Amino acid sequence: MKEYTLEDIAPIKQGECPKNDHIWLLNLDMIESDTGDIVGYEYVDFDKIGNSTVSFDTTNVLYSKLRPYLNKVVIPNRPGYATSEIVVLKPNPEIITREYLAYFLRSSHFVKYINSKTTGAKMPRANIKVLKQAKVLCPNLDTQNQIVKILQKCTKIINARKKELMILDELVKARFVEMFGDPAIPNENYPITKLEDVADVKSSHRIFTSEFVEDGVPFYRGKEIAELARGEVPQDVYHISLEKYKEISNNDSKPLIGDLLMPSICDKGQVWMVNTENPFYYKDGRVLCISPDRDKINPQYFQYYIKMRTISEYPKLGSGSTFAEFKIFQLKKLLINLPPFDRQVQFARIVTSVNKSKFTIDSCIIIIRKALQSGYHYVWGICHDQF
């Protein structure tokens, strides 16, 4: 087993792509975080490719240097062009397989390591020099293939369980529409009011990077809120000291059980209902908090309403200078339906029943994920000390 730098075994080198009139153009929003799955293909004529692109083929591994915490690593199954925010790596097939390298780059320790070396506050990017010099421990190719086979089996089981969870969520959404109508369309059978009239919409106090500590109170960004909304345990969380938490938490920015937290870039309904009294804090501006009036709105009902409503509202937002995001003033003025409270409670009981089934599936995912992480530990092996 030998140790190499990434540059030694997978240098940055573009692949060959035919210059025809039906070319795959890959953008970051087409890549699923953590898995590297492609969620949509776009084909364009060669003259529409543009200058800020890189070419790749089926010998490459694609690594997104923009916001590396999103963990977007792709093993392309066909040639194409991609945004220049993607680094095109060319693994040496005599030393390392594409699959082994991809699992290494997706490992939580590597993500945490490379993210700690990013530059830029608003749109952090991986440091290319650091990326090139990252240490990779490589067993022989047969061992690599064995490791990948085990990791792929674990991933397949986790994905199957996630599909079951998605089906349950779709059933709840269908029941919601049946009871209350489509949240994207105003229901004239119910009163309409501004969100600010029935909920407090707020954010947190500013926390500076210099205030992060190794261990302490969890500090959630949009990434962690999205993980919580999916029922996952956040990975690689930042922390602030308990003293800092006590200093800033005795105010109206502290979320309570039943409050809703959502990333400002909430395009997939990633809304988490706070369900714990354990202390945590969240990033100002990038995470928004909605605290509904419990006498008028049931939190479980409202979580599903806001999930579905943000999915329909997000495409209407202006793109701004870089990306579209919800602002506090926009949410406050959002017109919402207010169905009878007892009907909200009826829906909440349905959610509670479904959640019991989801808990069983989640438990299975946790067990398999632990097995997967054990495999990841083998992938980075001795390199663990570096990360």
CSV table of C-alpha atoms in Angstrom, one decimal, residues 29 67 70 72 123 183-184 262-271 285-286 288 305-327 330-331 334:
chain,number,residue,atom,x,y,z
A,29,ASP,CA,-27.2,22.3,-10.2
A,67,ARG,CA,-18.7,25.3,-2.1
A,70,LEU,CA,-21.8,20.4,-1.0
A,72,LYS,CA,-20.3,17.1,-5.6
A,123,MET,CA,-18.8,31.7,-2.5
A,183,PRO,CA,-50.4,25.5,-1.3
A,184,ALA,CA,-49.2,27.2,-4.5
A,262,MET,CA,-35.0,26.8,6.4
A,263,PRO,CA,-32.0,27.7,4.3
A,264,SER,CA,-32.4,31.0,2.5
A,265,ILE,CA,-31.7,29.0,-0.7
A,266,CYS,CA,-34.8,26.8,-0.1
A,267,ASP,CA,-35.5,25.3,-3.5
A,268,LYS,CA,-36.4,21.8,-2.5
A,269,GLY,CA,-38.6,22.4,0.5
A,270,GLN,CA,-35.8,21.7,2.9
A,271,VAL,CA,-37.7,22.9,6.0
A,285,GLY,CA,-29.0,35.5,6.9
A,286,ARG,CA,-28.4,32.1,5.4
A,288,LEU,CA,-34.3,31.8,8.5
A,305,TYR,CA,-47.4,23.9,4.1
A,306,ILE,CA,-44.1,25.8,4.1
A,307,LYS,CA,-42.2,22.9,2.4
A,308,MET,CA,-44.6,22.8,-0.4
A,309,ARG,CA,-45.1,26.6,-0.6
A,310,THR,CA,-41.4,27.4,-0.8
A,311,ILE,CA,-40.9,24.9,-3.7
A,312,SER,CA,-43.5,26.8,-5.7
A,313,GLU,CA,-42.3,30.3,-4.6
A,314,TYR,CA,-38.5,29.8,-5.1
A,315,PRO,CA,-38.6,29.9,-8.9
A,316,LYS,CA,-40.3,33.3,-8.7
A,317,LEU,CA,-37.4,34.9,-6.8
A,318,GLY,CA,-35.1,37.3,-8.5
A,319,SER,CA,-31.6,35.9,-9.1
A,320,GLY,CA,-29.9,38.9,-7.6
A,321,SER,CA,-26.1,39.2,-8.1
A,322,THR,CA,-25.2,35.5,-7.7
A,323,PHE,CA,-28.1,33.3,-6.6
A,324,ALA,CA,-31.8,33.5,-5.6
A,325,GLU,CA,-32.6,33.3,-2.0
A,326,PHE,CA,-35.5,34.0,0.4
A,327,LYS,CA,-35.3,37.2,2.4
A,330,GLN,CA,-40.3,38.5,1.5
A,331,LEU,CA,-41.5,35.8,3.9
A,334,LEU,CA,-46.1,36.1,2.0
